[in-house]
CSV table of N, CA and C in Angstrom, one decimal:
chain,number,residue,atom,x,y,z
P,1,MET,N,-29.9,-30.4,-59.0
P,1,MET,CA,-29.8,-29.1,-59.6
P,1,MET,C,-29.1,-28.1,-58.7
P,2,THR,N,-28.2,-27.3,-59.2
P,2,THR,CA,-27.5,-26.3,-58.4
P,2,THR,C,-28.3,-25.1,-58.2
P,3,ARG,N,-28.1,-24.4,-57.1
P,3,ARG,CA,-28.7,-23.2,-56.8
P,3,ARG,C,-27.9,-22.0,-57.2
P,4,ARG,N,-26.8,-22.3,-57.9
P,4,ARG,CA,-25.9,-21.2,-58.4
P,4,ARG,C,-26.5,-20.5,-59.5
P,5,PRO,N,-26.5,-19.2,-59.5
P,5,PRO,CA,-27.1,-18.4,-60.6
P,5,PRO,C,-26.4,-18.6,-61.9
P,6,VAL,N,-27.1,-18.5,-63.0
P,6,VAL,CA,-26.5,-18.7,-64.3
P,6,VAL,C,-26.2,-17.3,-64.8
P,7,LEU,N,-24.9,-17.0,-64.9
P,7,LEU,CA,-24.5,-15.7,-65.3
P,7,LEU,C,-23.7,-15.8,-66.6
P,8,PRO,N,-23.7,-14.8,-67.5
P,8,PRO,CA,-22.9,-14.8,-68.7
P,8,PRO,C,-21.5,-14.7,-68.4
P,9,GLY,N,-20.6,-15.3,-69.2
P,9,GLY,CA,-19.2,-15.1,-69.0
P,9,GLY,C,-18.7,-13.8,-69.6
P,10,ALA,N,-17.4,-13.6,-69.3
P,10,ALA,CA,-16.8,-12.3,-69.8
P,10,ALA,C,-16.8,-12.2,-71.3
P,11,SER,N,-16.7,-13.3,-72.0
P,11,SER,CA,-16.7,-13.2,-73.5
P,11,SER,C,-18.1,-12.9,-74.0
P,12,GLU,N,-19.1,-13.2,-73.3
P,12,GLU,CA,-20.5,-12.8,-73.7
P,12,GLU,C,-20.8,-11.4,-73.4
P,13,LEU,N,-20.1,-10.8,-72.3
P,13,LEU,CA,-20.4,-9.5,-71.9
P,13,LEU,C,-19.6,-8.4,-72.6
P,14,PHE,N,-18.3,-8.8,-72.8
P,14,PHE,CA,-17.3,-7.8,-73.4
P,14,PHE,C,-16.8,-8.3,-74.7
P,15,ARG,N,-17.1,-7.6,-75.8
P,15,ARG,CA,-16.7,-8.0,-77.1
P,15,ARG,C,-16.1,-6.8,-77.8
P,16,ARG,N,-15.2,-7.0,-78.7
P,16,ARG,CA,-14.6,-6.0,-79.5
P,16,ARG,C,-15.7,-5.4,-80.4
P,17,THR,N,-15.8,-4.1,-80.5
P,17,THR,CA,-16.7,-3.5,-81.4
P,17,THR,C,-16.0,-2.7,-82.5
P,18,ASP,N,-14.7,-2.8,-82.6
P,18,ASP,CA,-14.0,-2.0,-83.6
P,18,ASP,C,-13.6,-2.8,-84.8
P,19,ALA,N,-14.2,-4.0,-85.0
P,19,ALA,CA,-13.9,-4.8,-86.2
P,19,ALA,C,-14.5,-4.1,-87.4
P,20,PRO,N,-13.7,-3.9,-88.5
P,20,PRO,CA,-14.2,-3.2,-89.7
P,20,PRO,C,-15.2,-4.0,-90.5
P,21,SER,N,-15.2,-5.3,-90.4
P,21,SER,CA,-16.1,-6.1,-91.2
P,21,SER,C,-17.6,-6.1,-90.7
P,22,VAL,N,-17.8,-5.6,-89.5
P,22,VAL,CA,-19.2,-5.7,-89.0
P,22,VAL,C,-19.9,-4.5,-89.5
P,23,SER,N,-21.1,-4.7,-90.1
P,23,SER,CA,-21.9,-3.6,-90.6
P,23,SER,C,-23.3,-3.6,-90.2
P,24,GLU,N,-23.7,-4.6,-89.4
P,24,GLU,CA,-25.1,-4.7,-88.9
P,24,GLU,C,-25.1,-4.8,-87.4
P,25,VAL,N,-26.2,-4.4,-86.9
P,25,VAL,CA,-26.4,-4.5,-85.4
P,25,VAL,C,-26.8,-6.0,-85.1
P,26,THR,N,-26.1,-6.5,-84.1
P,26,THR,CA,-26.4,-7.9,-83.7
P,26,THR,C,-27.2,-7.9,-82.4
P,27,GLU,N,-27.8,-9.0,-82.1
P,27,GLU,CA,-28.5,-9.1,-80.9
P,27,GLU,C,-27.7,-9.7,-79.7
P,28,LEU,N,-28.2,-9.6,-78.6
P,28,LEU,CA,-27.6,-10.2,-77.4
P,28,LEU,C,-27.5,-11.7,-77.5
P,29,PRO,N,-26.6,-12.4,-76.9
P,29,PRO,CA,-26.5,-13.8,-77.0
P,29,PRO,C,-27.8,-14.5,-76.4
P,30,SER,N,-28.1,-15.6,-77.0
P,30,SER,CA,-29.3,-16.3,-76.5
P,30,SER,C,-29.1,-17.0,-75.2
P,31,LEU,N,-30.2,-17.5,-74.6
P,31,LEU,CA,-30.1,-18.1,-73.3
P,31,LEU,C,-29.2,-19.3,-73.3
P,32,SER,N,-29.2,-20.1,-74.4
P,32,SER,CA,-28.3,-21.3,-74.5
P,32,SER,C,-26.9,-20.9,-74.5
P,33,THR,N,-26.5,-19.8,-75.2
P,33,THR,CA,-25.2,-19.3,-75.2
P,33,THR,C,-24.8,-18.8,-73.8
P,34,THR,N,-25.7,-18.2,-73.1
P,34,THR,CA,-25.4,-17.7,-71.7
P,34,THR,C,-25.2,-18.9,-70.8
P,35,THR,N,-26.0,-19.9,-70.9
P,35,THR,CA,-25.8,-21.0,-69.9
P,35,THR,C,-24.6,-21.8,-70.2
P,36,SER,N,-24.0,-21.7,-71.4
P,36,SER,CA,-22.8,-22.4,-71.7
P,36,SER,C,-21.6,-21.4,-71.5
P,37,SER,N,-21.7,-20.6,-70.6
P,37,SER,CA,-20.7,-19.6,-70.2
P,37,SER,C,-19.4,-20.2,-69.8
P,38,PRO,N,-18.3,-19.7,-70.2
P,38,PRO,CA,-17.0,-20.2,-69.8
P,38,PRO,C,-16.9,-20.4,-68.3
P,39,ALA,N,-17.5,-19.5,-67.5
P,39,ALA,CA,-17.4,-19.6,-66.1
P,39,ALA,C,-18.1,-20.9,-65.6
P,40,LEU,N,-19.2,-21.3,-66.3
P,40,LEU,CA,-19.9,-22.5,-65.8
P,40,LEU,C,-19.4,-23.7,-66.5
P,41,ARG,N,-18.7,-23.6,-67.6
P,41,ARG,CA,-18.1,-24.8,-68.3
P,41,ARG,C,-16.9,-25.3,-67.6
P,42,GLY,N,-16.2,-24.5,-66.9
P,42,GLY,CA,-15.1,-24.9,-66.1
P,42,GLY,C,-13.8,-25.0,-66.9
P,43,GLY,N,-13.0,-24.0,-67.0
P,43,GLY,CA,-11.7,-24.1,-67.5
P,43,GLY,C,-11.5,-23.6,-69.0
P,44,SER,N,-12.5,-23.7,-69.8
P,44,SER,CA,-12.3,-23.3,-71.2
P,44,SER,C,-12.5,-21.8,-71.3
P,45,THR,N,-11.7,-21.2,-72.1
P,45,THR,CA,-11.7,-19.8,-72.2
P,45,THR,C,-12.7,-19.3,-73.3
P,46,GLY,N,-13.2,-18.1,-73.2
P,46,GLY,CA,-14.1,-17.6,-74.2
P,46,GLY,C,-13.4,-17.1,-75.4
P,47,ARG,N,-12.1,-17.0,-75.4
P,47,ARG,CA,-11.3,-16.5,-76.5
P,47,ARG,C,-11.5,-17.4,-77.8
P,48,ARG,N,-11.6,-18.8,-77.5
P,48,ARG,CA,-11.7,-19.7,-78.6
P,48,ARG,C,-12.9,-19.4,-79.5
P,49,SER,N,-14.0,-19.2,-78.9
P,49,SER,CA,-15.2,-18.9,-79.7
P,49,SER,C,-15.1,-17.6,-80.4
P,50,GLU,N,-14.5,-16.6,-79.8
P,50,GLU,CA,-14.3,-15.3,-80.4
P,50,GLU,C,-13.3,-15.4,-81.5
P,51,GLU,N,-12.2,-16.1,-81.4
P,51,GLU,CA,-11.3,-16.2,-82.4
P,51,GLU,C,-11.7,-17.1,-83.6
P,52,SER,N,-12.5,-18.1,-83.3
P,52,SER,CA,-13.0,-19.0,-84.4
P,52,SER,C,-14.1,-18.3,-85.2
P,53,GLY,N,-14.7,-17.3,-84.7
P,53,GLY,CA,-15.7,-16.6,-85.5
P,53,GLY,C,-17.1,-17.3,-85.4
P,54,ASP,N,-17.3,-18.0,-84.3
P,54,ASP,CA,-18.6,-18.7,-84.2
P,54,ASP,C,-19.7,-17.6,-84.1
P,55,GLN,N,-19.5,-16.6,-83.3
P,55,GLN,CA,-20.5,-15.5,-83.1
P,55,GLN,C,-19.9,-14.2,-83.6
P,56,PRO,N,-20.7,-13.4,-84.3
P,56,PRO,CA,-20.2,-12.1,-84.6
P,56,PRO,C,-20.1,-11.2,-83.4
P,57,PRO,N,-19.2,-10.3,-83.4
P,57,PRO,CA,-19.0,-9.4,-82.2
P,57,PRO,C,-20.3,-8.6,-82.0
P,58,LEU,N,-20.6,-8.3,-80.8
P,58,LEU,CA,-21.8,-7.5,-80.4
P,58,LEU,C,-21.5,-6.0,-80.6
P,59,THR,N,-22.3,-5.4,-81.4
P,59,THR,CA,-22.2,-3.9,-81.6
P,59,THR,C,-23.6,-3.4,-81.5
P,60,LEU,N,-23.7,-2.2,-80.9
P,60,LEU,CA,-25.0,-1.5,-80.8
P,60,LEU,C,-25.3,-0.6,-81.9
P,61,VAL,N,-24.3,0.2,-82.4
P,61,VAL,CA,-24.4,1.1,-83.5
P,61,VAL,C,-23.4,0.7,-84.5
P,62,PRO,N,-23.7,0.4,-85.8
P,62,PRO,CA,-22.7,0.0,-86.8
P,62,PRO,C,-21.7,1.1,-87.0
P,63,GLY,N,-20.5,0.7,-87.4
P,63,GLY,CA,-19.4,1.6,-87.6
P,63,GLY,C,-19.7,2.6,-88.8
P,64,GLY,N,-19.6,3.8,-88.6
P,64,GLY,CA,-19.8,4.8,-89.6
P,64,GLY,C,-21.3,5.2,-89.8
P,65,ALA,N,-22.2,4.5,-89.2
P,65,ALA,CA,-23.6,4.8,-89.3
P,65,ALA,C,-24.0,6.0,-88.4
P,66,THR,N,-25.0,6.7,-88.8
P,66,THR,CA,-25.5,7.8,-88.0
P,66,THR,C,-26.9,7.5,-87.6
P,67,ASP,N,-27.3,8.0,-86.4
P,67,ASP,CA,-28.6,7.8,-85.9
P,67,ASP,C,-29.1,9.2,-85.5
P,68,GLU,N,-30.3,9.3,-84.9
P,68,GLU,CA,-30.9,10.6,-84.6
P,68,GLU,C,-30.1,11.3,-83.4
P,69,LEU,N,-29.3,10.6,-82.7
P,69,LEU,CA,-28.6,11.2,-81.6
P,69,LEU,C,-27.1,11.5,-81.9
P,70,SER,N,-26.7,11.2,-83.1
P,70,SER,CA,-25.3,11.4,-83.5
P,70,SER,C,-24.9,12.9,-83.5
P,71,SER,N,-25.9,13.7,-83.8
P,71,SER,CA,-25.6,15.2,-83.8
P,71,SER,C,-25.3,15.7,-82.4
P,72,PHE,N,-26.0,15.1,-81.4
P,72,PHE,CA,-25.7,15.5,-80.0
P,72,PHE,C,-24.4,15.0,-79.5
P,73,ARG,N,-23.9,13.9,-80.0
P,73,ARG,CA,-22.7,13.4,-79.5
P,73,ARG,C,-21.5,14.2,-79.9
P,74,SER,N,-21.6,14.9,-81.1
P,74,SER,CA,-20.5,15.7,-81.6
P,74,SER,C,-20.4,17.0,-80.9
P,75,VAL,N,-21.4,17.4,-80.1
P,75,VAL,CA,-21.4,18.7,-79.4
P,75,VAL,C,-20.6,18.6,-78.2
P,76,PRO,N,-19.6,19.4,-78.0
P,76,PRO,CA,-18.8,19.3,-76.7
P,76,PRO,C,-19.6,19.6,-75.5
P,77,GLN,N,-19.5,18.7,-74.5
P,77,GLN,CA,-20.2,18.9,-73.3
P,77,GLN,C,-19.5,19.9,-72.4
P,78,PRO,N,-20.3,20.8,-71.7
P,78,PRO,CA,-19.6,21.7,-70.8
P,78,PRO,C,-19.0,21.0,-69.6
P,79,THR,N,-17.9,21.5,-69.2
P,79,THR,CA,-17.1,20.9,-68.1
P,79,THR,C,-17.8,21.3,-66.8
P,80,MET,N,-18.0,20.3,-65.9
P,80,MET,CA,-18.7,20.5,-64.7
P,80,MET,C,-17.7,20.7,-63.5
P,81,GLN,N,-18.0,21.5,-62.6
P,81,GLN,CA,-17.1,21.7,-61.4
P,81,GLN,C,-17.4,20.5,-60.5
P,82,PRO,N,-16.5,20.0,-59.7
P,82,PRO,CA,-16.7,18.9,-58.8
P,82,PRO,C,-17.7,19.4,-57.7
P,83,ASN,N,-18.6,18.5,-57.4
P,83,ASN,CA,-19.6,18.8,-56.4
P,83,ASN,C,-19.0,18.3,-55.0
P,84,ILE,N,-18.8,19.2,-54.1
P,84,ILE,CA,-18.2,18.8,-52.8
P,84,ILE,C,-19.4,18.5,-51.9
P,85,PRO,N,-19.4,17.3,-51.4
P,85,PRO,CA,-20.6,16.9,-50.6
P,85,PRO,C,-20.6,17.7,-49.3
P,86,THR,N,-21.8,18.1,-48.8
P,86,THR,CA,-22.0,18.8,-47.6
P,86,THR,C,-23.0,18.0,-46.7
P,87,ARG,N,-23.0,18.3,-45.5
P,87,ARG,CA,-24.0,17.6,-44.6
P,87,ARG,C,-25.4,18.2,-44.9
P,88,GLY,N,-26.4,17.4,-44.9
P,88,GLY,CA,-27.8,17.9,-45.0
P,88,GLY,C,-28.0,18.5,-46.3
P,89,ARG,N,-28.6,19.7,-46.2
P,89,ARG,CA,-29.0,20.5,-47.4
P,89,ARG,C,-27.7,21.1,-48.1
P,90,PRO,N,-27.8,21.3,-49.4
P,90,PRO,CA,-26.7,22.0,-50.0
P,90,PRO,C,-26.5,23.4,-49.5
P,91,ALA,N,-25.2,23.8,-49.4
P,91,ALA,CA,-24.9,25.1,-48.8
P,91,ALA,C,-25.4,26.2,-49.7
P,92,ARG,N,-26.0,27.2,-49.2
P,92,ARG,CA,-26.5,28.3,-49.9
P,92,ARG,C,-25.5,29.5,-49.7
P,93,SER,N,-25.1,30.1,-50.8
P,93,SER,CA,-24.2,31.2,-50.6
P,93,SER,C,-24.9,32.5,-50.5
P,94,ARG,N,-25.5,32.8,-49.3
P,94,ARG,CA,-26.2,34.1,-49.1
P,94,ARG,C,-25.3,35.0,-48.3
P,95,PRO,N,-25.3,36.3,-48.6
P,95,PRO,CA,-24.4,37.2,-47.9
P,95,PRO,C,-24.8,37.3,-46.4
P,96,ASP,N,-26.1,37.1,-46.0
P,96,ASP,CA,-26.5,37.3,-44.6
P,96,ASP,C,-26.4,36.0,-43.8
P,97,ARG,N,-25.9,34.9,-44.4
P,97,ARG,CA,-25.7,33.7,-43.7
P,97,ARG,C,-24.3,33.6,-43.1
P,98,THR,N,-24.3,33.2,-41.8
P,98,THR,CA,-23.1,33.2,-41.0
P,98,THR,C,-22.7,31.7,-40.8
P,99,LYS,N,-21.4,31.4,-41.0
P,99,LYS,CA,-21.0,30.0,-40.7
P,99,LYS,C,-20.5,30.0,-39.2
P,100,HIS,N,-21.1,29.1,-38.5
P,100,HIS,CA,-20.7,28.9,-37.0
P,100,HIS,C,-19.8,27.8,-36.9
P,101,ASP,N,-18.7,28.0,-36.1
P,101,ASP,CA,-17.6,27.0,-35.9
P,101,ASP,C,-17.9,26.2,-34.7
P,102,GLU,N,-18.6,26.7,-33.7
P,102,GLU,CA,-18.8,26.0,-32.5
P,102,GLU,C,-20.2,25.4,-32.3
P,103,LYS,N,-20.3,24.4,-31.5
P,103,LYS,CA,-21.6,23.8,-31.3
P,103,LYS,C,-21.8,23.4,-29.9
P,104,ILE,N,-23.0,23.6,-29.3
P,104,ILE,CA,-23.4,23.1,-28.0
P,104,ILE,C,-24.7,22.3,-28.1
P,105,THR,N,-25.0,21.5,-27.1
P,105,THR,CA,-26.2,20.8,-27.1
P,105,THR,C,-26.9,21.2,-25.8
P,106,ILE,N,-28.2,21.5,-26.0
P,106,ILE,CA,-29.0,21.9,-24.8
P,106,ILE,C,-30.2,21.0,-24.8
P,107,TYR,N,-30.7,20.7,-23.6
P,107,TYR,CA,-31.9,19.9,-23.4
P,107,TYR,C,-33.0,20.8,-23.0
P,108,ILE,N,-34.2,20.8,-23.6
P,108,ILE,CA,-35.3,21.6,-23.2
P,108,ILE,C,-36.6,20.7,-23.1
P,109,SER,N,-37.5,21.2,-22.4
P,109,SER,CA,-38.8,20.4,-22.2
P,109,SER,C,-39.6,20.5,-23.5
P,110,ALA,N,-40.6,19.6,-23.5
P,110,ALA,CA,-41.6,19.6,-24.6
P,110,ALA,C,-42.3,21.0,-24.7
P,111,ASP,N,-42.6,21.5,-23.6
P,111,ASP,CA,-43.3,22.8,-23.6
P,111,ASP,C,-42.4,23.9,-24.1
P,112,GLU,N,-41.2,23.9,-23.7
P,112,GLU,CA,-40.2,24.9,-24.2
P,112,GLU,C,-40.0,24.8,-25.8
P,113,LEU,N,-39.9,23.5,-26.2
P,113,LEU,CA,-39.8,23.3,-27.7
P,113,LEU,C,-41.0,23.8,-28.4
P,114,LEU,N,-42.2,23.5,-27.9
P,114,LEU,CA,-43.4,24.0,-28.5
P,114,LEU,C,-43.5,25.5,-28.5
P,115,ALA,N,-43.0,26.2,-27.4
P,115,ALA,CA,-43.0,27.6,-27.4
P,115,ALA,C,-42.0,28.2,-28.5
P,116,LEU,N,-40.9,27.5,-28.6
P,116,LEU,CA,-39.9,27.9,-29.6
P,116,LEU,C,-40.4,27.8,-31.0
P,117,GLU,N,-41.1,26.7,-31.3
P,117,GLU,CA,-41.7,26.5,-32.6
P,117,GLU,C,-42.8,27.4,-32.9
P,118,THR,N,-43.6,27.7,-31.9
P,118,THR,CA,-44.7,28.7,-32.0
P,118,THR,C,-44.1,30.1,-32.3
P,119,ALA,N,-43.0,30.4,-31.6
P,119,ALA,CA,-42.4,31.7,-31.9
P,119,ALA,C,-41.8,31.8,-33.3
P,120,ARG,N,-41.3,30.7,-33.8
P,120,ARG,CA,-40.8,30.6,-35.2
P,120,ARG,C,-41.9,30.9,-36.2
P,121,LEU,N,-43.1,30.2,-35.9
P,121,LEU,CA,-44.2,30.3,-36.8
P,121,LEU,C,-44.8,31.7,-36.8
P,122,THR,N,-44.8,32.3,-35.6
P,122,THR,CA,-45.3,33.7,-35.4
P,122,THR,C,-44.5,34.7,-36.1
P,123,LEU,N,-43.2,34.5,-36.0
P,123,LEU,CA,-42.2,35.4,-36.7
P,123,LEU,C,-42.5,35.3,-38.2
P,124,ARG,N,-42.7,34.1,-38.7
P,124,ARG,CA,-42.9,33.9,-40.1
P,124,ARG,C,-44.3,34.4,-40.6
P,125,GLY,N,-45.3,34.0,-39.9
P,125,GLY,CA,-46.7,34.4,-40.3
P,125,GLY,C,-47.1,35.8,-40.1
P,126,GLN,N,-46.8,36.4,-38.9
P,126,GLN,CA,-47.2,37.7,-38.6
P,126,GLN,C,-46.2,38.8,-38.9
P,127,HIS,N,-44.9,38.5,-38.9
P,127,HIS,CA,-43.9,39.5,-39.1
P,127,HIS,C,-43.1,39.3,-40.4
P,128,GLY,N,-43.3,38.2,-41.1
P,128,GLY,CA,-42.6,38.0,-42.4
P,128,GLY,C,-41.1,37.7,-42.2
P,129,VAL,N,-40.7,37.2,-41.0
P,129,VAL,CA,-39.3,36.9,-40.8
P,129,VAL,C,-39.1,35.4,-40.8
P,130,ALA,N,-38.3,34.9,-41.8
P,130,ALA,CA,-38.1,33.5,-41.8
P,130,ALA,C,-36.8,33.2,-41.1
P,131,ALA,N,-36.9,32.5,-40.0
P,131,ALA,CA,-35.8,32.2,-39.1
P,131,ALA,C,-36.0,30.8,-38.6
P,132,ASP,N,-34.9,30.0,-38.6
P,132,ASP,CA,-35.0,28.7,-38.0
P,132,ASP,C,-34.8,28.8,-36.5
P,133,ARG,N,-35.0,27.6,-35.8
P,133,ARG,CA,-35.0,27.6,-34.3
P,133,ARG,C,-33.6,28.0,-33.8
P,134,GLY,N,-32.5,27.6,-34.5
P,134,GLY,CA,-31.2,27.9,-34.1
P,134,GLY,C,-30.9,29.4,-34.1
P,135,ARG,N,-31.4,30.0,-35.1
P,135,ARG,CA,-31.2,31.5,-35.2
P,135,ARG,C,-31.9,32.2,-34.2
P,136,ILE,N,-33.2,31.8,-33.9
P,136,ILE,CA,-33.9,32.4,-32.8
P,136,ILE,C,-33.2,32.3,-31.5
P,137,VAL,N,-32.7,31.1,-31.2
P,137,VAL,CA,-32.0,30.8,-29.9
P,137,VAL,C,-30.7,31.7,-29.9
P,138,ARG,N,-30.0,31.8,-31.0
P,138,ARG,CA,-28.8,32.7,-31.0
P,138,ARG,C,-29.1,34.1,-30.7
P,139,GLU,N,-30.2,34.6,-31.3
P,139,GLU,CA,-30.6,36.0,-31.1
P,139,GLU,C,-31.1,36.2,-29.7
P,140,ALA,N,-31.8,35.3,-29.1
P,140,ALA,CA,-32.2,35.4,-27.7
P,140,ALA,C,-31.0,35.4,-26.8
P,141,ILE,N,-30.0,34.6,-27.1
P,141,ILE,CA,-28.8,34.6,-26.2
P,141,ILE,C,-28.1,36.0,-26.4
P,142,ALA,N,-28.0,36.5,-27.6
P,142,ALA,CA,-27.4,37.8,-27.8
P,142,ALA,C,-28.1,38.9,-27.0
P,143,VAL,N,-29.5,38.9,-27.0
P,143,VAL,CA,-30.2,39.9,-26.3
P,143,VAL,C,-30.0,39.8,-24.8
P,144,ILE,N,-30.1,38.6,-24.3
P,144,ILE,CA,-29.9,38.4,-22.9
P,144,ILE,C,-28.5,38.8,-22.4
P,145,LEU,N,-27.5,38.4,-23.2
P,145,LEU,CA,-26.1,38.8,-22.8
P,145,LEU,C,-25.9,40.3,-22.9
P,146,ALA,N,-26.5,41.0,-23.9
P,146,ALA,CA,-26.4,42.4,-24.0
P,146,ALA,C,-27.1,43.1,-22.8
P,147,ASP,N,-28.2,42.5,-22.4
P,147,ASP,CA,-28.9,43.1,-21.2
P,147,ASP,C,-28.1,42.9,-20.0
P,148,LEU,N,-27.4,41.7,-19.9
P,148,LEU,CA,-26.6,41.5,-18.7
P,148,LEU,C,-25.4,42.4,-18.7
P,149,GLY,N,-24.8,42.7,-19.9
P,149,GLY,CA,-23.7,43.6,-19.9
P,149,GLY,C,-24.0,45.0,-19.6
P,150,GLU,N,-25.2,45.5,-20.0
P,150,GLU,CA,-25.7,46.9,-19.8
P,150,GLU,C,-26.2,47.1,-18.3
P,151,ARG,N,-27.0,46.2,-17.8
P,151,ARG,CA,-27.7,46.4,-16.6
P,151,ARG,C,-27.1,45.7,-15.4
P,152,GLY,N,-26.2,44.7,-15.6
P,152,GLY,CA,-25.6,44.0,-14.5
P,152,GLY,C,-26.6,43.2,-13.6
P,153,ASP,N,-26.6,43.6,-12.3
P,153,ASP,CA,-27.5,43.0,-11.3
P,153,ASP,C,-28.9,43.2,-11.6
P,154,ASP,N,-29.3,44.2,-12.3
P,154,ASP,CA,-30.7,44.5,-12.6
P,154,ASP,C,-31.2,43.8,-13.9
P,155,SER,N,-30.3,43.0,-14.5
P,155,SER,CA,-30.7,42.4,-15.8
P,155,SER,C,-31.7,41.3,-15.6
P,156,VAL,N,-32.4,40.9,-16.6
P,156,VAL,CA,-33.4,39.9,-16.6
P,156,VAL,C,-32.8,38.5,-16.3
P,157,LEU,N,-31.6,38.3,-16.8
P,157,LEU,CA,-31.0,37.0,-16.6
P,157,LEU,C,-30.6,36.8,-15.1
P,158,VAL,N,-30.1,37.8,-14.5
P,158,VAL,CA,-29.7,37.7,-13.1
P,158,VAL,C,-31.0,37.5,-12.2
P,159,HIS,N,-32.1,38.2,-12.5
P,159,HIS,CA,-33.3,38.1,-11.8
P,159,HIS,C,-33.9,36.7,-12.0
P,160,ARG,N,-33.9,36.2,-13.2
P,160,ARG,CA,-34.5,34.8,-13.4
P,160,ARG,C,-33.6,33.7,-12.8
P,161,LEU,N,-32.3,33.9,-12.8
P,161,LEU,CA,-31.5,32.8,-12.3
P,161,LEU,C,-31.4,32.8,-10.8
P,162,ARG,N,-31.6,34.0,-10.2
P,162,ARG,CA,-31.7,34.0,-8.7
P,162,ARG,C,-33.0,33.5,-8.2
P,163,GLY,N,-34.0,33.6,-9.1
P,163,GLY,CA,-35.4,33.0,-8.7
P,163,GLY,C,-36.1,33.9,-7.9
């Protein structure tokens, strides 16, 4: 016995449905028809059985017949704009959102990450400010650099880096 899967041939899968003489819905081919697939018979084409009229063509809805969904098919569908894939979440078009072109990677300790996440949750819970960790870091950098620009040697950054 062969371990090759038994698959239907092309003539069993693809049939003409525009024949005017067909007026009833037919069933899918039986298992015996499927096992005698042209692909498994070796060399014979499926056109012969189709042309000789052994099996009626497979149709799902008879020609000219209506069903409960036919009224929906006649309604023109709205045209959809192409969806341009983005990384991660879909892009939100908010006026206060800034697109950043540059990226850096920083390494922080577990305690620093915990402090950053605690600050994010505090901002959200006690102050009603929803900000992600990246925004908090960018704002902290802006504050530190503004302080460095205003105060120079007396800035917090200089004092902390000198130790």
